[in-house]
Amino acid sequence: MKAQLEAIRKGALDSIAAAQEMAGLESLRVKYLGKKGELTALLKQMGKLSPEERPAMGQMANEVRAHLEEAIEKQAAVLSQKALEARLKLETVDVTIPGKRPAQGHKHPMYSALDEMKEIFLNMGFEVMDGPEIEQADYNFTRLNAPENHPSRDWTDTFYLTEDSSVLLRSQTSPMQIRAMEGYGVPIRMVSAGRVYRKDEVDATHSPMFHQIEGLVVDKGITMADLKGTLNEVIQQIYGRDTVTRFRPHHFPFTEPSCEVDIQCYKCGGKGCPTCKGEGWIELLGAGMVHPKVLRGCGIDPEEYSGFAFGLGLERLALGRYKISDMRLIFENDIRFLEQF
Ligand code: PHE
């Protein structure tokens, strides 16, 4: 029995020392010291020994058990130290490597132009309003005095959402004039920017979706002089103090009189170049004195109150502001393009 004990001790110690993984070590523990382990099996045979032999053998068996337990514990410590070192090595952070700067985005150039505009109007005492892109034909056309047969009402021009042509994607921000007067009454000074939709083919100057800024001022004694003064000031703040403007007669159903406002080409100074298509002038916006019918439709007495309104395309503004040649660039969201601003 003594020889058997020695054999177990030797075999076990060798395998324990050779164990390279925790799992292997654990199965060795089970193999030798577990309930069905070799040492336990041997101890069960103690009964066969003579009473004189038993104490010595018992003591030896206990020593072997203690020895193996100690060896397993030591090897476990070695293995876990090794595992820790391996992990540390794997997860080493070299703090001397220069950091990678995360790519930082920024505002889209068109929204920068919009913010600039809003700032100008806020400083002039205007309020900024928001309104729906899905609009009632009533607000988009009828209450803006657009007659039933007006070409812009055609299905080939406007995106209708219902068969009866009562709901549509707004084709202009002008319905915000009605919403402002209806919602807030007079006096009023507001601007409202947002998307508008028209059935236009995409090219360098057209897109079926674009942005407009609408403006409306209604108060007692508002005249065309206020319209000109306000718009000249805004245009000069954007394009520079020496910008030359031109107010040209035009027609809109909801303003009377109406005009279009041009600026002298900032590229060629009026001589004519590709930017102004040889005209010397660049069309900037539509404007006019709010039609008495429109005022009356919103419960405002045109004998007492008058006002002016204007609407301009934001894309065109951004194109001019940042010298961008093609409107498609504004919507394509090519990072290489956007990074330039
Ligand atoms: N809504 C007009 C357009 O889209 C612009 C405009 C707005 C004209 C306000 C006059 C007054 O062309």
mmCIF file of C-alpha atoms and ligand atoms in Angstrom:
data_model
loop_
_atom_site.group_PDB
_atom_site.id
_atom_site.type_symbol
_atom_site.label_atom_id
_atom_site.label_comp_id
_atom_site.label_asym_id
_atom_site.label_seq_id
_atom_site.Cartn_x
_atom_site.Cartn_y
_atom_site.Cartn_z
ATOM 1 C CA MET A 1 0.000 0.000 0.000
ATOM 2 C CA LYS A 2 2.886 2.287 0.750
ATOM 3 C CA ALA A 3 4.256 1.719 -2.729
ATOM 4 C CA GLN A 4 0.843 2.456 -4.198
ATOM 5 C CA LEU A 5 0.665 5.713 -2.255
ATOM 6 C CA GLU A 6 4.107 6.688 -3.468
ATOM 7 C CA ALA A 7 3.145 5.883 -7.028
ATOM 8 C CA ILE A 8 0.073 8.052 -6.772
ATOM 9 C CA ARG A 9 2.056 10.889 -5.244
ATOM 10 C CA LYS A 10 4.715 10.741 -7.957
ATOM 11 C CA GLY A 11 2.316 10.388 -10.863
ATOM 12 C CA ALA A 12 0.075 13.119 -9.564
ATOM 13 C CA LEU A 13 2.871 15.573 -8.865
ATOM 14 C CA ASP A 14 4.292 15.094 -12.353
ATOM 15 C CA SER A 15 0.969 15.632 -14.088
ATOM 16 C CA ILE A 16 0.117 18.607 -11.899
ATOM 17 C CA ALA A 17 3.423 20.282 -12.713
ATOM 18 C CA ALA A 18 2.817 19.613 -16.412
ATOM 19 C CA ALA A 19 -0.748 21.013 -16.435
ATOM 20 C CA GLN A 20 -0.972 24.040 -18.718
ATOM 21 C CA GLU A 21 -4.597 24.963 -18.267
ATOM 22 C CA MET A 22 -6.954 25.484 -15.370
ATOM 23 C CA ALA A 23 -9.440 22.990 -16.773
ATOM 24 C CA GLY A 24 -6.786 20.306 -16.999
ATOM 25 C CA LEU A 25 -5.686 21.024 -13.473
ATOM 26 C CA GLU A 26 -9.218 20.696 -12.194
ATOM 27 C CA SER A 27 -9.667 17.311 -13.853
ATOM 28 C CA LEU A 28 -6.451 16.154 -12.199
ATOM 29 C CA ARG A 29 -7.838 17.208 -8.841
ATOM 30 C CA VAL A 30 -10.934 15.150 -9.530
ATOM 31 C CA LYS A 31 -8.843 12.251 -10.794
ATOM 32 C CA TYR A 32 -6.758 11.995 -7.614
ATOM 33 C CA LEU A 33 -8.655 13.658 -4.801
ATOM 34 C CA GLY A 34 -12.266 13.486 -5.943
ATOM 35 C CA LYS A 35 -14.868 11.176 -4.379
ATOM 36 C CA LYS A 36 -14.105 8.545 -6.973
ATOM 37 C CA GLY A 37 -10.455 9.548 -7.195
ATOM 38 C CA GLU A 38 -7.462 7.251 -6.959
ATOM 39 C CA LEU A 39 -6.413 8.339 -3.498
ATOM 40 C CA THR A 40 -9.917 7.975 -2.139
ATOM 41 C CA ALA A 41 -10.186 4.524 -3.669
ATOM 42 C CA LEU A 42 -6.967 3.510 -1.978
ATOM 43 C CA LEU A 43 -8.097 4.848 1.380
ATOM 44 C CA LYS A 44 -11.188 2.676 1.165
ATOM 45 C CA GLN A 45 -8.897 -0.324 1.234
ATOM 46 C CA MET A 46 -7.399 0.729 4.599
ATOM 47 C CA GLY A 47 -9.782 -1.689 6.258
ATOM 48 C CA LYS A 48 -7.792 -4.558 4.853
ATOM 49 C CA LEU A 49 -4.678 -3.487 6.762
ATOM 50 C CA SER A 50 -3.731 -4.833 10.148
ATOM 51 C CA PRO A 51 -4.461 -2.517 13.106
ATOM 52 C CA GLU A 52 -0.737 -1.940 13.570
ATOM 53 C CA GLU A 53 -0.185 -0.796 10.005
ATOM 54 C CA ARG A 54 -3.255 1.424 9.837
ATOM 55 C CA PRO A 55 -2.054 4.567 11.735
ATOM 56 C CA ALA A 56 1.157 4.902 9.737
ATOM 57 C CA MET A 57 -0.633 4.373 6.451
ATOM 58 C CA GLY A 58 -3.366 6.792 7.473
ATOM 59 C CA GLN A 59 -0.817 9.429 8.268
ATOM 60 C CA MET A 60 0.994 8.877 4.998
ATOM 61 C CA ALA A 61 -2.232 9.062 3.024
ATOM 62 C CA ASN A 62 -3.061 12.353 4.702
ATOM 63 C CA GLU A 63 0.382 13.686 3.884
ATOM 64 C CA VAL A 64 -0.005 12.690 0.247
ATOM 65 C CA ARG A 65 -3.429 14.371 0.123
ATOM 66 C CA ALA A 66 -2.030 17.564 1.684
ATOM 67 C CA HIS A 67 0.941 17.460 -0.641
ATOM 68 C CA LEU A 68 -1.228 17.102 -3.741
ATOM 69 C CA GLU A 69 -3.598 19.834 -2.594
ATOM 70 C CA GLU A 70 -0.693 22.179 -2.072
ATOM 71 C CA ALA A 71 0.792 21.304 -5.456
ATOM 72 C CA ILE A 72 -2.521 21.934 -7.196
ATOM 73 C CA GLU A 73 -2.899 25.269 -5.458
ATOM 74 C CA LYS A 74 0.609 26.327 -6.433
ATOM 75 C CA GLN A 75 0.148 25.277 -10.033
ATOM 76 C CA ALA A 76 -3.176 27.127 -10.112
ATOM 77 C CA ALA A 77 -1.407 30.263 -8.958
ATOM 78 C CA VAL A 78 1.258 29.824 -11.644
ATOM 79 C CA LEU A 79 -1.354 29.300 -14.345
ATOM 80 C CA SER A 80 -3.469 32.288 -13.377
ATOM 81 C CA GLN A 81 -0.378 34.489 -13.226
ATOM 82 C CA LYS A 82 0.535 33.293 -16.722
ATOM 83 C CA ALA A 83 -2.977 33.946 -17.990
ATOM 84 C CA LEU A 84 -2.890 37.441 -16.556
ATOM 85 C CA GLU A 85 0.462 38.177 -18.189
ATOM 86 C CA ALA A 86 -0.790 36.916 -21.543
ATOM 87 C CA ARG A 87 -3.882 39.068 -21.286
ATOM 88 C CA LEU A 88 -1.935 42.146 -20.287
ATOM 89 C CA LYS A 89 0.358 41.619 -23.223
ATOM 90 C CA LEU A 90 -2.580 41.220 -25.575
ATOM 91 C CA GLU A 91 -4.340 44.300 -24.269
ATOM 92 C CA THR A 92 -1.335 46.538 -24.017
ATOM 93 C CA VAL A 93 -2.174 50.139 -24.789
ATOM 94 C CA ASP A 94 0.671 52.076 -26.277
ATOM 95 C CA VAL A 95 -0.022 55.494 -24.844
ATOM 96 C CA THR A 96 2.687 57.021 -27.022
ATOM 97 C CA ILE A 97 0.811 56.333 -30.293
ATOM 98 C CA PRO A 98 -0.598 59.654 -31.568
ATOM 99 C CA GLY A 99 -4.410 59.774 -31.280
ATOM 100 C CA LYS A 100 -6.754 59.611 -34.242
ATOM 101 C CA ARG A 101 -8.828 62.777 -34.501
ATOM 102 C CA PRO A 102 -12.478 61.778 -34.996
ATOM 103 C CA ALA A 103 -13.980 63.246 -38.158
ATOM 104 C CA GLN A 104 -16.147 66.145 -37.109
ATOM 105 C CA GLY A 105 -19.164 67.110 -39.138
ATOM 106 C CA HIS A 106 -20.602 70.572 -39.455
ATOM 107 C CA LYS A 107 -23.720 72.322 -40.563
ATOM 108 C CA HIS A 108 -24.752 71.941 -44.196
ATOM 109 C CA PRO A 109 -23.859 75.140 -46.118
ATOM 110 C CA MET A 110 -27.491 75.751 -46.976
ATOM 111 C CA TYR A 111 -28.503 75.660 -43.323
ATOM 112 C CA SER A 112 -25.648 78.027 -42.513
ATOM 113 C CA ALA A 113 -27.129 80.406 -45.075
ATOM 114 C CA LEU A 114 -30.565 79.897 -43.498
ATOM 115 C CA ASP A 115 -29.246 80.589 -39.993
ATOM 116 C CA GLU A 116 -27.614 83.743 -41.263
ATOM 117 C CA MET A 117 -30.940 84.845 -42.741
ATOM 118 C CA LYS A 118 -32.885 84.033 -39.580
ATOM 119 C CA GLU A 119 -30.370 85.992 -37.529
ATOM 120 C CA ILE A 120 -30.799 89.036 -39.759
ATOM 121 C CA PHE A 121 -34.584 88.901 -39.490
ATOM 122 C CA LEU A 122 -34.564 88.224 -35.751
ATOM 123 C CA ASN A 123 -32.412 91.321 -35.305
ATOM 124 C CA MET A 124 -35.021 93.273 -37.246
ATOM 125 C CA GLY A 125 -37.750 92.171 -34.866
ATOM 126 C CA PHE A 126 -39.233 89.333 -36.924
ATOM 127 C CA GLU A 127 -40.504 86.130 -35.422
ATOM 128 C CA VAL A 128 -39.550 82.747 -36.875
ATOM 129 C CA MET A 129 -42.457 80.404 -37.564
ATOM 130 C CA ASP A 130 -42.666 76.770 -38.594
ATOM 131 C CA GLY A 131 -45.379 75.192 -40.694
ATOM 132 C CA PRO A 132 -46.515 71.951 -42.333
ATOM 133 C CA GLU A 133 -45.115 70.561 -45.598
ATOM 134 C CA ILE A 134 -48.346 68.621 -46.137
ATOM 135 C CA GLU A 135 -50.784 71.430 -46.741
ATOM 136 C CA GLN A 136 -54.392 72.031 -47.683
ATOM 137 C CA ALA A 137 -54.967 73.300 -51.211
ATOM 138 C CA ASP A 138 -57.081 75.918 -49.532
ATOM 139 C CA TYR A 139 -54.039 77.441 -47.806
ATOM 140 C CA ASN A 140 -51.596 76.784 -50.640
ATOM 141 C CA PHE A 141 -53.833 78.277 -53.365
ATOM 142 C CA THR A 142 -57.413 79.345 -52.681
ATOM 143 C CA ARG A 143 -56.897 81.677 -49.747
ATOM 144 C CA LEU A 144 -53.836 83.049 -51.538
ATOM 145 C CA ASN A 145 -56.209 84.223 -54.260
ATOM 146 C CA ALA A 146 -54.999 81.724 -56.857
ATOM 147 C CA PRO A 147 -57.898 81.216 -59.304
ATOM 148 C CA GLU A 148 -59.208 77.682 -59.953
ATOM 149 C CA ASN A 149 -57.528 77.592 -63.363
ATOM 150 C CA HIS A 150 -54.138 78.882 -62.193
ATOM 151 C CA PRO A 151 -51.395 76.849 -63.924
ATOM 152 C CA SER A 152 -49.589 76.085 -60.652
ATOM 153 C CA ARG A 153 -52.705 74.183 -59.526
ATOM 154 C CA ASP A 154 -52.289 71.661 -62.322
ATOM 155 C CA TRP A 155 -51.586 68.016 -61.464
ATOM 156 C CA THR A 156 -48.559 68.239 -63.751
ATOM 157 C CA ASP A 157 -47.070 70.954 -61.518
ATOM 158 C CA THR A 158 -48.075 70.085 -57.975
ATOM 159 C CA PHE A 159 -47.872 66.891 -55.910
ATOM 160 C CA TYR A 160 -51.421 66.198 -54.744
ATOM 161 C CA LEU A 161 -51.959 63.650 -52.006
ATOM 162 C CA THR A 162 -55.690 63.141 -52.449
ATOM 163 C CA GLU A 163 -57.877 62.408 -55.495
ATOM 164 C CA ASP A 164 -60.016 65.474 -54.840
ATOM 165 C CA SER A 165 -56.955 67.790 -54.933
ATOM 166 C CA SER A 166 -57.625 69.078 -51.434
ATOM 167 C CA VAL A 167 -54.345 68.021 -49.818
ATOM 168 C CA LEU A 168 -50.883 68.482 -51.325
ATOM 169 C CA LEU A 169 -47.190 68.895 -50.709
ATOM 170 C CA ARG A 170 -46.966 72.668 -50.439
ATOM 171 C CA SER A 171 -45.581 74.227 -53.607
ATOM 172 C CA GLN A 172 -44.522 77.404 -51.806
ATOM 173 C CA THR A 173 -44.124 78.696 -48.244
ATOM 174 C CA SER A 174 -46.758 81.380 -48.892
ATOM 175 C CA PRO A 175 -49.518 79.384 -47.079
ATOM 176 C CA MET A 176 -47.575 80.449 -43.972
ATOM 177 C CA GLN A 177 -48.872 83.971 -44.605
ATOM 178 C CA ILE A 178 -52.408 82.695 -44.053
ATOM 179 C CA ARG A 179 -51.418 80.566 -41.060
ATOM 180 C CA ALA A 180 -49.615 83.526 -39.476
ATOM 181 C CA MET A 181 -52.484 85.970 -39.916
ATOM 182 C CA GLU A 182 -55.055 83.400 -38.857
ATOM 183 C CA GLY A 183 -53.048 82.174 -35.896
ATOM 184 C CA TYR A 184 -51.613 85.395 -34.531
ATOM 185 C CA GLY A 185 -53.632 88.284 -35.940
ATOM 186 C CA VAL A 186 -52.141 91.723 -36.517
ATOM 187 C CA PRO A 187 -49.682 93.379 -36.241
ATOM 188 C CA ILE A 188 -47.330 90.694 -37.482
ATOM 189 C CA ARG A 189 -43.729 90.394 -38.557
ATOM 190 C CA MET A 190 -42.657 86.842 -39.324
ATOM 191 C CA VAL A 191 -40.387 84.688 -41.440
ATOM 192 C CA SER A 192 -40.881 80.998 -42.075
ATOM 193 C CA ALA A 193 -38.494 78.658 -43.861
ATOM 194 C CA GLY A 194 -38.940 75.130 -45.090
ATOM 195 C CA ARG A 195 -39.229 72.605 -47.879
ATOM 196 C CA VAL A 196 -41.504 73.052 -50.858
ATOM 197 C CA TYR A 197 -42.305 70.636 -53.692
ATOM 198 C CA ARG A 198 -42.885 71.013 -57.410
ATOM 199 C CA LYS A 199 -42.915 68.564 -60.292
ATOM 200 C CA ASP A 200 -39.675 69.836 -61.799
ATOM 201 C CA GLU A 201 -36.989 67.762 -63.470
ATOM 202 C CA VAL A 202 -33.639 67.783 -61.703
ATOM 203 C CA ASP A 203 -30.999 69.965 -63.351
ATOM 204 C CA ALA A 204 -28.359 72.505 -62.327
ATOM 205 C CA THR A 205 -30.994 75.005 -61.176
ATOM 206 C CA HIS A 206 -34.083 72.855 -60.458
ATOM 207 C CA SER A 207 -35.114 70.172 -58.018
ATOM 208 C CA PRO A 208 -38.573 68.718 -57.186
ATOM 209 C CA MET A 209 -37.841 69.601 -53.556
ATOM 210 C CA PHE A 210 -36.273 72.852 -52.510
ATOM 211 C CA HIS A 211 -36.428 75.385 -49.703
ATOM 212 C CA GLN A 212 -38.018 78.784 -49.431
ATOM 213 C CA ILE A 213 -38.042 81.533 -46.870
ATOM 214 C CA GLU A 214 -41.311 83.392 -46.592
ATOM 215 C CA GLY A 215 -41.695 86.759 -44.930
ATOM 216 C CA LEU A 216 -44.777 88.717 -43.926
ATOM 217 C CA VAL A 217 -45.278 92.114 -42.323
ATOM 218 C CA VAL A 218 -48.761 93.452 -41.616
ATOM 219 C CA ASP A 219 -49.425 96.591 -39.626
ATOM 220 C CA LYS A 220 -51.055 99.991 -39.930
ATOM 221 C CA GLY A 221 -49.466 102.178 -42.572
ATOM 222 C CA ILE A 222 -47.132 99.624 -44.173
ATOM 223 C CA THR A 223 -46.168 100.735 -47.687
ATOM 224 C CA MET A 224 -44.045 99.681 -50.624
ATOM 225 C CA ALA A 225 -41.304 101.873 -49.113
ATOM 226 C CA ASP A 226 -41.167 99.471 -46.117
ATOM 227 C CA LEU A 227 -40.940 96.537 -48.504
ATOM 228 C CA LYS A 228 -38.050 98.102 -50.418
ATOM 229 C CA GLY A 229 -36.246 99.355 -47.332
ATOM 230 C CA THR A 230 -36.470 96.039 -45.522
ATOM 231 C CA LEU A 231 -35.451 93.890 -48.483
ATOM 232 C CA ASN A 232 -32.592 96.232 -49.469
ATOM 233 C CA GLU A 233 -31.230 96.072 -45.927
ATOM 234 C CA VAL A 234 -31.418 92.275 -45.793
ATOM 235 C CA ILE A 235 -29.836 91.869 -49.223
ATOM 236 C CA GLN A 236 -27.010 94.235 -48.359
ATOM 237 C CA GLN A 237 -26.332 92.431 -45.107
ATOM 238 C CA ILE A 238 -25.965 89.206 -47.058
ATOM 239 C CA TYR A 239 -24.281 90.264 -50.278
ATOM 240 C CA GLY A 240 -22.419 93.356 -49.083
ATOM 241 C CA ARG A 241 -23.175 97.047 -48.701
ATOM 242 C CA ASP A 242 -22.323 97.945 -52.290
ATOM 243 C CA THR A 243 -24.839 95.467 -53.756
ATOM 244 C CA VAL A 244 -27.111 97.032 -56.372
ATOM 245 C CA THR A 245 -30.744 95.874 -56.364
ATOM 246 C CA ARG A 246 -33.496 96.187 -58.949
ATOM 247 C CA PHE A 247 -37.238 95.949 -58.257
ATOM 248 C CA ARG A 248 -39.032 94.734 -61.373
ATOM 249 C CA PRO A 249 -42.862 94.631 -61.774
ATOM 250 C CA HIS A 250 -44.257 91.107 -61.712
ATOM 251 C CA HIS A 251 -47.455 89.258 -60.910
ATOM 252 C CA PHE A 252 -48.429 87.026 -58.007
ATOM 253 C CA PRO A 253 -52.090 86.293 -57.199
ATOM 254 C CA PHE A 254 -51.701 87.136 -53.512
ATOM 255 C CA THR A 255 -49.822 90.437 -53.766
ATOM 256 C CA GLU A 256 -50.752 93.672 -55.495
ATOM 257 C CA PRO A 257 -48.624 95.349 -56.677
ATOM 258 C CA SER A 258 -46.053 92.571 -57.043
ATOM 259 C CA CYS A 259 -42.393 92.647 -57.969
ATOM 260 C CA GLU A 260 -39.347 90.525 -58.427
ATOM 261 C CA VAL A 261 -36.082 91.636 -56.905
ATOM 262 C CA ASP A 262 -32.763 91.163 -58.699
ATOM 263 C CA ILE A 263 -29.227 91.936 -57.651
ATOM 264 C CA GLN A 264 -26.536 93.068 -60.000
ATOM 265 C CA CYS A 265 -24.318 90.058 -60.693
ATOM 266 C CA TYR A 266 -21.712 89.704 -57.935
ATOM 267 C CA LYS A 267 -19.450 87.840 -60.325
ATOM 268 C CA CYS A 268 -19.200 90.257 -63.275
ATOM 269 C CA GLY A 269 -20.614 93.434 -61.772
ATOM 270 C CA GLY A 270 -23.391 93.618 -64.366
ATOM 271 C CA LYS A 271 -21.435 93.109 -67.575
ATOM 272 C CA GLY A 272 -22.874 89.666 -68.200
ATOM 273 C CA CYS A 273 -21.182 86.311 -67.473
ATOM 274 C CA PRO A 274 -22.098 82.615 -67.139
ATOM 275 C CA THR A 275 -23.199 83.094 -63.497
ATOM 276 C CA CYS A 276 -25.907 85.608 -64.510
ATOM 277 C CA LYS A 277 -26.432 83.866 -67.867
ATOM 278 C CA GLY A 278 -25.273 87.010 -69.634
ATOM 279 C CA GLU A 279 -28.027 89.091 -68.023
ATOM 280 C CA GLY A 280 -25.918 91.130 -65.630
ATOM 281 C CA TRP A 281 -28.653 90.565 -63.012
ATOM 282 C CA ILE A 282 -29.548 87.640 -60.781
ATOM 283 C CA GLU A 283 -33.153 87.083 -59.742
ATOM 284 C CA LEU A 284 -33.373 86.768 -55.983
ATOM 285 C CA LEU A 285 -36.958 86.806 -54.764
ATOM 286 C CA GLY A 286 -40.620 87.562 -55.316
ATOM 287 C CA ALA A 287 -42.453 90.117 -53.226
ATOM 288 C CA GLY A 288 -45.392 92.484 -53.104
ATOM 289 C CA MET A 289 -48.021 94.246 -51.044
ATOM 290 C CA VAL A 290 -50.438 91.731 -49.528
ATOM 291 C CA HIS A 291 -53.584 91.619 -51.649
ATOM 292 C CA PRO A 292 -56.632 93.181 -49.907
ATOM 293 C CA LYS A 293 -58.607 89.999 -50.675
ATOM 294 C CA VAL A 294 -56.046 87.911 -48.818
ATOM 295 C CA LEU A 295 -56.162 90.232 -45.799
ATOM 296 C CA ARG A 296 -59.950 90.219 -45.770
ATOM 297 C CA GLY A 297 -59.976 86.414 -46.040
ATOM 298 C CA CYS A 298 -58.029 86.319 -42.770
ATOM 299 C CA GLY A 299 -60.423 88.696 -41.051
ATOM 300 C CA ILE A 300 -58.144 91.720 -41.388
ATOM 301 C CA ASP A 301 -59.620 95.008 -42.599
ATOM 302 C CA PRO A 302 -57.538 96.207 -45.592
ATOM 303 C CA GLU A 303 -58.817 99.756 -45.007
ATOM 304 C CA GLU A 304 -57.044 99.750 -41.677
ATOM 305 C CA TYR A 305 -54.120 97.410 -42.225
ATOM 306 C CA SER A 306 -51.666 96.816 -45.046
ATOM 307 C CA GLY A 307 -48.642 94.606 -45.414
ATOM 308 C CA PHE A 308 -45.925 93.219 -47.604
ATOM 309 C CA ALA A 309 -44.743 89.679 -48.225
ATOM 310 C CA PHE A 310 -41.770 88.104 -49.910
ATOM 311 C CA GLY A 311 -40.476 84.660 -50.740
ATOM 312 C CA LEU A 312 -37.046 83.552 -51.764
ATOM 313 C CA GLY A 313 -35.346 80.320 -52.687
ATOM 314 C CA LEU A 314 -32.826 79.195 -50.119
ATOM 315 C CA GLU A 315 -30.783 77.043 -52.493
ATOM 316 C CA ARG A 316 -30.215 79.949 -54.820
ATOM 317 C CA LEU A 317 -29.155 82.036 -51.861
ATOM 318 C CA ALA A 318 -26.645 79.393 -50.744
ATOM 319 C CA LEU A 319 -25.356 78.934 -54.304
ATOM 320 C CA GLY A 320 -24.643 82.654 -54.501
ATOM 321 C CA ARG A 321 -23.367 82.948 -50.946
ATOM 322 C CA TYR A 322 -20.838 80.118 -51.321
ATOM 323 C CA LYS A 323 -20.202 80.421 -55.068
ATOM 324 C CA ILE A 324 -21.597 76.949 -55.798
ATOM 325 C CA SER A 325 -22.275 76.330 -59.475
ATOM 326 C CA ASP A 326 -24.757 73.439 -59.428
ATOM 327 C CA MET A 327 -27.804 72.992 -57.197
ATOM 328 C CA ARG A 328 -27.525 69.198 -57.314
ATOM 329 C CA LEU A 329 -24.410 69.469 -55.142
ATOM 330 C CA ILE A 330 -26.586 70.843 -52.346
ATOM 331 C CA PHE A 331 -28.681 67.669 -52.164
ATOM 332 C CA GLU A 332 -26.251 64.919 -53.129
ATOM 333 C CA ASN A 333 -24.518 65.087 -49.748
ATOM 334 C CA ASP A 334 -21.128 64.129 -51.130
ATOM 335 C CA ILE A 335 -18.769 64.527 -48.191
ATOM 336 C CA ARG A 336 -15.983 65.720 -50.482
ATOM 337 C CA PHE A 337 -18.189 68.635 -51.469
ATOM 338 C CA LEU A 338 -19.591 69.391 -48.022
ATOM 339 C CA GLU A 339 -16.143 69.328 -46.390
ATOM 340 C CA GLN A 340 -15.222 72.463 -48.296
ATOM 341 C CA PHE A 341 -17.460 74.666 -46.183
HETATM 342 N N1 PHE B 1 -44.552 82.253 -53.303
HETATM 343 C C1 PHE B 1 -43.914 82.947 -54.409
HETATM 344 C C2 PHE B 1 -43.162 81.931 -55.264
HETATM 345 O O1 PHE B 1 -43.001 80.796 -54.836
HETATM 346 C C3 PHE B 1 -42.962 84.002 -53.924
HETATM 347 C C4 PHE B 1 -43.632 85.162 -53.239
HETATM 348 C C5 PHE B 1 -43.810 85.150 -51.863
HETATM 349 C C6 PHE B 1 -44.070 86.251 -53.952
HETATM 350 C C7 PHE B 1 -44.408 86.221 -51.231
HETATM 351 C C8 PHE B 1 -44.675 87.311 -53.329
HETATM 352 C C9 PHE B 1 -44.842 87.306 -51.977
HETATM 353 O O2 PHE B 1 -42.734 82.217 -56.349
#
